[in-house]
mmCIF file of C-alpha atoms in Angstrom:
data_model
loop_
_atom_site.group_PDB
_atom_site.id
_atom_site.type_symbol
_atom_site.label_atom_id
_atom_site.label_comp_id
_atom_site.label_asym_id
_atom_site.label_seq_id
_atom_site.Cartn_x
_atom_site.Cartn_y
_atom_site.Cartn_z
ATOM 1 C CA UNK A 1 -41.522 89.336 -27.297
ATOM 2 C CA UNK A 2 -43.177 86.771 -24.563
ATOM 3 C CA UNK A 3 -43.281 86.093 -21.231
ATOM 4 C CA UNK A 4 -41.763 82.227 -22.313
ATOM 5 C CA UNK A 5 -39.249 83.552 -24.470
ATOM 6 C CA UNK A 6 -38.135 85.914 -21.561
ATOM 7 C CA UNK A 7 -38.345 82.785 -19.172
ATOM 8 C CA UNK A 8 -35.935 80.442 -21.729
ATOM 9 C CA UNK A 9 -33.601 83.675 -21.736
ATOM 10 C CA UNK A 10 -32.987 83.679 -18.216
ATOM 11 C CA UNK A 11 -32.630 79.346 -18.464
ATOM 12 C CA UNK A 12 -30.196 79.816 -20.875
ATOM 13 C CA UNK A 13 -27.900 82.097 -19.028
ATOM 14 C CA UNK A 14 -28.696 80.238 -15.544
ATOM 15 C CA UNK A 15 -27.596 76.732 -17.093
ATOM 16 C CA UNK A 16 -24.735 78.076 -19.199
ATOM 17 C CA UNK A 17 -23.863 79.512 -15.660
ATOM 18 C CA UNK A 18 -22.508 76.096 -14.497
ATOM 19 C CA UNK A 19 -18.961 75.532 -14.837
ATOM 20 C CA UNK A 20 -18.333 71.810 -15.892
ATOM 21 C CA UNK A 21 -14.758 72.105 -16.312
ATOM 22 C CA UNK A 22 -14.200 73.435 -12.637
ATOM 23 C CA UNK A 23 -16.928 70.796 -11.660
ATOM 24 C CA UNK A 24 -14.947 68.471 -13.448
ATOM 25 C CA UNK A 25 -12.015 69.176 -11.892
ATOM 26 C CA UNK A 26 -13.336 68.943 -8.530
ATOM 27 C CA UNK A 27 -14.571 65.659 -9.282
ATOM 28 C CA UNK A 28 -11.403 64.758 -10.692
ATOM 29 C CA UNK A 29 -8.751 66.600 -7.638
ATOM 30 C CA UNK A 30 -7.434 68.761 -10.633
ATOM 31 C CA UNK A 31 -7.982 72.218 -8.242
ATOM 32 C CA UNK A 32 -9.382 74.774 -9.924
ATOM 33 C CA UNK A 33 -8.969 75.058 -13.670
ATOM 34 C CA UNK A 34 -8.829 79.255 -13.462
ATOM 35 C CA UNK A 35 -5.475 79.181 -12.067
ATOM 36 C CA UNK A 36 -3.516 76.194 -13.607
ATOM 37 C CA UNK A 37 -2.028 75.910 -17.213
ATOM 38 C CA UNK A 38 -4.028 78.649 -19.632
ATOM 39 C CA UNK A 39 -6.000 79.733 -16.752
ATOM 40 C CA UNK A 40 -9.331 79.392 -18.867
ATOM 41 C CA UNK A 41 -11.938 76.966 -16.942
ATOM 42 C CA UNK A 42 -12.601 74.916 -20.609
ATOM 43 C CA UNK A 43 -12.232 71.674 -22.234
ATOM 44 C CA UNK A 44 -8.510 72.667 -23.916
ATOM 45 C CA UNK A 45 -7.332 73.154 -20.794
ATOM 46 C CA UNK A 46 -8.888 70.559 -17.988
ATOM 47 C CA UNK A 47 -7.256 68.685 -21.428
ATOM 48 C CA UNK A 48 -3.586 69.688 -20.649
ATOM 49 C CA UNK A 49 -4.057 69.098 -17.057
ATOM 50 C CA UNK A 50 -6.359 66.576 -16.219
ATOM 51 C CA UNK A 51 -6.235 64.451 -19.676
ATOM 52 C CA UNK A 52 -8.657 63.045 -22.303
ATOM 53 C CA UNK A 53 -10.955 61.653 -20.284
ATOM 54 C CA UNK A 54 -12.126 64.719 -17.580
ATOM 55 C CA UNK A 55 -11.759 66.975 -21.089
ATOM 56 C CA UNK A 56 -14.641 64.769 -22.789
ATOM 57 C CA UNK A 57 -16.750 65.065 -19.991
ATOM 58 C CA UNK A 58 -16.561 69.325 -20.033
ATOM 59 C CA UNK A 59 -16.407 69.073 -23.672
ATOM 60 C CA UNK A 60 -19.703 67.519 -23.488
ATOM 61 C CA UNK A 61 -21.053 69.090 -20.907
ATOM 62 C CA UNK A 62 -20.700 72.701 -22.626
ATOM 63 C CA UNK A 63 -21.672 71.344 -25.851
ATOM 64 C CA UNK A 64 -25.367 70.222 -24.430
ATOM 65 C CA UNK A 65 -25.415 73.517 -22.605
ATOM 66 C CA UNK A 66 -25.801 76.126 -26.136
ATOM 67 C CA UNK A 67 -27.959 73.082 -27.583
ATOM 68 C CA UNK A 68 -30.490 71.940 -25.029
ATOM 69 C CA UNK A 69 -31.465 75.362 -24.400
ATOM 70 C CA UNK A 70 -32.266 76.266 -27.761
ATOM 71 C CA UNK A 71 -33.403 73.045 -29.071
ATOM 72 C CA UNK A 72 -35.848 73.501 -26.060
ATOM 73 C CA UNK A 73 -36.973 76.923 -27.295
ATOM 74 C CA UNK A 74 -37.184 75.612 -31.066
ATOM 75 C CA UNK A 75 -39.879 72.179 -29.429
ATOM 76 C CA UNK A 76 -41.803 75.462 -28.012
ATOM 77 C CA UNK A 77 -42.181 77.454 -31.067
ATOM 78 C CA UNK A 78 -40.178 81.154 -30.268
ATOM 79 C CA UNK A 79 -39.286 82.409 -32.952
ATOM 80 C CA UNK A 80 -35.939 82.153 -35.082
ATOM 81 C CA UNK A 81 -34.280 85.505 -34.283
ATOM 82 C CA UNK A 82 -35.119 85.078 -30.656
ATOM 83 C CA UNK A 83 -33.565 81.072 -30.752
ATOM 84 C CA UNK A 84 -30.382 82.854 -32.104
ATOM 85 C CA UNK A 85 -29.927 85.007 -28.827
ATOM 86 C CA UNK A 86 -31.428 82.831 -26.686
ATOM 87 C CA UNK A 87 -28.450 80.764 -28.095
ATOM 88 C CA UNK A 88 -26.390 84.285 -27.166
ATOM 89 C CA UNK A 89 -27.354 83.832 -23.304
ATOM 90 C CA UNK A 90 -26.291 80.936 -23.021
ATOM 91 C CA UNK A 91 -22.816 82.241 -24.000
ATOM 92 C CA UNK A 92 -23.159 84.788 -21.887
ATOM 93 C CA UNK A 93 -23.510 82.342 -18.350
ATOM 94 C CA UNK A 94 -20.863 80.290 -19.882
ATOM 95 C CA UNK A 95 -18.773 83.461 -20.342
ATOM 96 C CA UNK A 96 -19.240 85.315 -16.499
ATOM 97 C CA UNK A 97 -21.553 82.627 -14.887
ATOM 98 C CA UNK A 98 -23.627 84.070 -12.311
ATOM 99 C CA UNK A 99 -22.626 80.916 -9.773
ATOM 100 C CA UNK A 100 -18.910 81.357 -10.566
ATOM 101 C CA UNK A 101 -18.422 84.911 -9.191
ATOM 102 C CA UNK A 102 -18.689 85.603 -13.314
ATOM 103 C CA UNK A 103 -15.202 84.632 -13.796
ATOM 104 C CA UNK A 104 -16.106 81.594 -16.685
ATOM 105 C CA UNK A 105 -14.354 79.968 -19.879
ATOM 106 C CA UNK A 106 -15.005 81.389 -23.094
ATOM 107 C CA UNK A 107 -17.936 79.583 -24.932
ATOM 108 C CA UNK A 108 -16.675 77.814 -28.280
ATOM 109 C CA UNK A 109 -18.360 74.935 -27.429
ATOM 110 C CA UNK A 110 -21.364 75.597 -25.894
ATOM 111 C CA UNK A 111 -21.550 78.551 -28.862
ATOM 112 C CA UNK A 112 -20.982 75.348 -31.276
ATOM 113 C CA UNK A 113 -23.842 73.340 -29.105
ATOM 114 C CA UNK A 114 -26.349 76.578 -29.546
ATOM 115 C CA UNK A 115 -25.797 76.610 -33.877
ATOM 116 C CA UNK A 116 -26.655 72.503 -33.704
ATOM 117 C CA UNK A 117 -30.283 73.357 -33.789
ATOM 118 C CA UNK A 118 -29.685 76.162 -36.058
ATOM 119 C CA UNK A 119 -28.525 73.513 -38.964
ATOM 120 C CA UNK A 120 -26.111 70.315 -38.751
ATOM 121 C CA UNK A 121 -25.105 71.565 -42.045
ATOM 122 C CA UNK A 122 -23.877 74.898 -40.579
ATOM 123 C CA UNK A 123 -22.211 73.118 -37.794
ATOM 124 C CA UNK A 124 -20.099 70.623 -39.486
ATOM 125 C CA UNK A 125 -18.489 73.630 -41.606
ATOM 126 C CA UNK A 126 -17.625 74.976 -39.093
ATOM 127 C CA UNK A 127 -15.822 71.682 -36.921
ATOM 128 C CA UNK A 128 -14.447 71.182 -40.391
ATOM 129 C CA UNK A 129 -12.816 73.891 -40.550
ATOM 130 C CA UNK A 130 -11.640 74.092 -36.709
ATOM 131 C CA UNK A 131 -10.768 70.669 -37.268
ATOM 132 C CA UNK A 132 -8.183 71.926 -40.555
ATOM 133 C CA UNK A 133 -7.178 74.530 -37.835
ATOM 134 C CA UNK A 134 -5.674 72.492 -34.628
ATOM 135 C CA UNK A 135 -4.624 69.578 -37.243
ATOM 136 C CA UNK A 136 -2.359 72.005 -39.255
ATOM 137 C CA UNK A 137 -1.059 74.083 -36.216
ATOM 138 C CA UNK A 138 -1.959 72.852 -32.916
ATOM 139 C CA UNK A 139 -3.439 76.174 -31.362
ATOM 140 C CA UNK A 140 -6.394 75.355 -29.754
ATOM 141 C CA UNK A 141 -6.964 79.375 -29.660
ATOM 142 C CA UNK A 142 -6.353 79.930 -33.390
ATOM 143 C CA UNK A 143 -8.611 77.552 -34.158
ATOM 144 C CA UNK A 144 -11.194 78.499 -32.161
ATOM 145 C CA UNK A 145 -10.832 82.190 -33.369
ATOM 146 C CA UNK A 146 -10.992 80.889 -37.280
ATOM 147 C CA UNK A 147 -14.383 79.149 -36.825
ATOM 148 C CA UNK A 148 -16.165 81.830 -34.906
ATOM 149 C CA UNK A 149 -14.555 84.543 -37.467
ATOM 150 C CA UNK A 150 -16.384 82.058 -40.294
ATOM 151 C CA UNK A 151 -18.735 81.506 -38.668
ATOM 152 C CA UNK A 152 -21.212 84.293 -39.169
ATOM 153 C CA UNK A 153 -20.398 84.590 -42.972
ATOM 154 C CA UNK A 154 -21.464 80.864 -43.749
ATOM 155 C CA UNK A 155 -24.842 81.272 -41.352
ATOM 156 C CA UNK A 156 -25.522 84.114 -43.680
ATOM 157 C CA UNK A 157 -25.284 81.670 -46.879
ATOM 158 C CA UNK A 158 -27.656 78.609 -45.499
ATOM 159 C CA UNK A 159 -29.332 80.714 -42.542
ATOM 160 C CA UNK A 160 -29.478 84.411 -43.200
ATOM 161 C CA UNK A 161 -32.318 85.006 -40.349
ATOM 162 C CA UNK A 162 -29.601 83.880 -37.494
ATOM 163 C CA UNK A 163 -26.534 86.226 -39.110
ATOM 164 C CA UNK A 164 -26.710 89.040 -36.741
ATOM 165 C CA UNK A 165 -27.052 86.709 -33.283
ATOM 166 C CA UNK A 166 -24.053 84.894 -34.588
ATOM 167 C CA UNK A 167 -22.621 87.770 -36.090
ATOM 168 C CA UNK A 168 -22.732 89.527 -31.796
ATOM 169 C CA UNK A 169 -21.517 85.829 -30.384
ATOM 170 C CA UNK A 170 -18.634 85.562 -32.791
ATOM 171 C CA UNK A 171 -17.492 89.224 -31.772
ATOM 172 C CA UNK A 172 -17.679 88.101 -27.844
ATOM 173 C CA UNK A 173 -15.673 85.184 -27.983
ATOM 174 C CA UNK A 174 -13.166 86.897 -30.279
ATOM 175 C CA UNK A 175 -12.974 89.165 -27.539
ATOM 176 C CA UNK A 176 -12.669 86.620 -25.177
ATOM 177 C CA UNK A 177 -9.770 85.454 -27.052
ATOM 178 C CA UNK A 178 -7.662 88.716 -26.781
ATOM 179 C CA UNK A 179 -4.796 87.892 -25.054
ATOM 180 C CA UNK A 180 -4.745 84.815 -27.077
ATOM 181 C CA UNK A 181 -4.306 86.877 -30.136
ATOM 182 C CA UNK A 182 -1.641 88.798 -28.537
ATOM 183 C CA UNK A 183 0.252 85.284 -27.795
ATOM 184 C CA UNK A 184 -0.199 83.865 -31.411
ATOM 185 C CA UNK A 185 1.210 87.685 -32.388
ATOM 186 C CA UNK A 186 4.150 87.147 -30.192
ATOM 187 C CA UNK A 187 4.596 83.666 -31.063
ATOM 188 C CA UNK A 188 3.969 82.612 -27.366
ATOM 189 C CA UNK A 189 0.958 80.478 -27.696
ATOM 190 C CA UNK A 190 0.471 77.036 -26.370
ATOM 191 C CA UNK A 191 -0.516 74.454 -28.459
ATOM 192 C CA UNK A 192 -2.154 71.642 -27.037
ATOM 193 C CA UNK A 193 -0.430 68.999 -25.200
ATOM 194 C CA UNK A 194 -2.246 66.350 -23.579
ATOM 195 C CA UNK A 195 -1.804 65.384 -20.338
ATOM 196 C CA UNK A 196 -0.841 61.699 -19.834
ATOM 197 C CA UNK A 197 -3.122 59.798 -17.038
ATOM 198 C CA UNK A 198 -1.236 58.584 -13.673
ATOM 199 C CA UNK A 199 -1.260 55.140 -13.491
#
């Protein structure tokens, strides 16, 4: 492992540590998303408490947090196995952000962004899976859980070199959804509701 690879691990974590949900909430004067709605600083909760525009900004930035470090590392010639672990570090930054008291989100969008440079075919299958589940159930958490559980198997078929780190990433995301899983089993999980912008 080279010094450049270690530098990219650190850079991915630091970029992931920038909480777009909290920053966008401050910009739109929505309050701290960790204390509102579901309490998760992510795009879905911002959609609930702030509407489509702030949620879209959060989603785009969270995806880029995963895409940029992986793609830049690819351009720098870092080995494929390390690219996947750079993706893991970006997601760890989102989950445990250095700049926000290690209280972060669940890294679904960041994980998706990190997978984009690994292959558009793989990313497309994951987003289609997410879309089908969200359409059928309206549960954002269930769509995320199903998508990340399928991701390692799709990776094994399409990009086998990345299957192990994608599996690690998927396990981390499922663990971050443990409370959602309990609420889903108990029938207490909230479905997506969009806040209408105030006139």
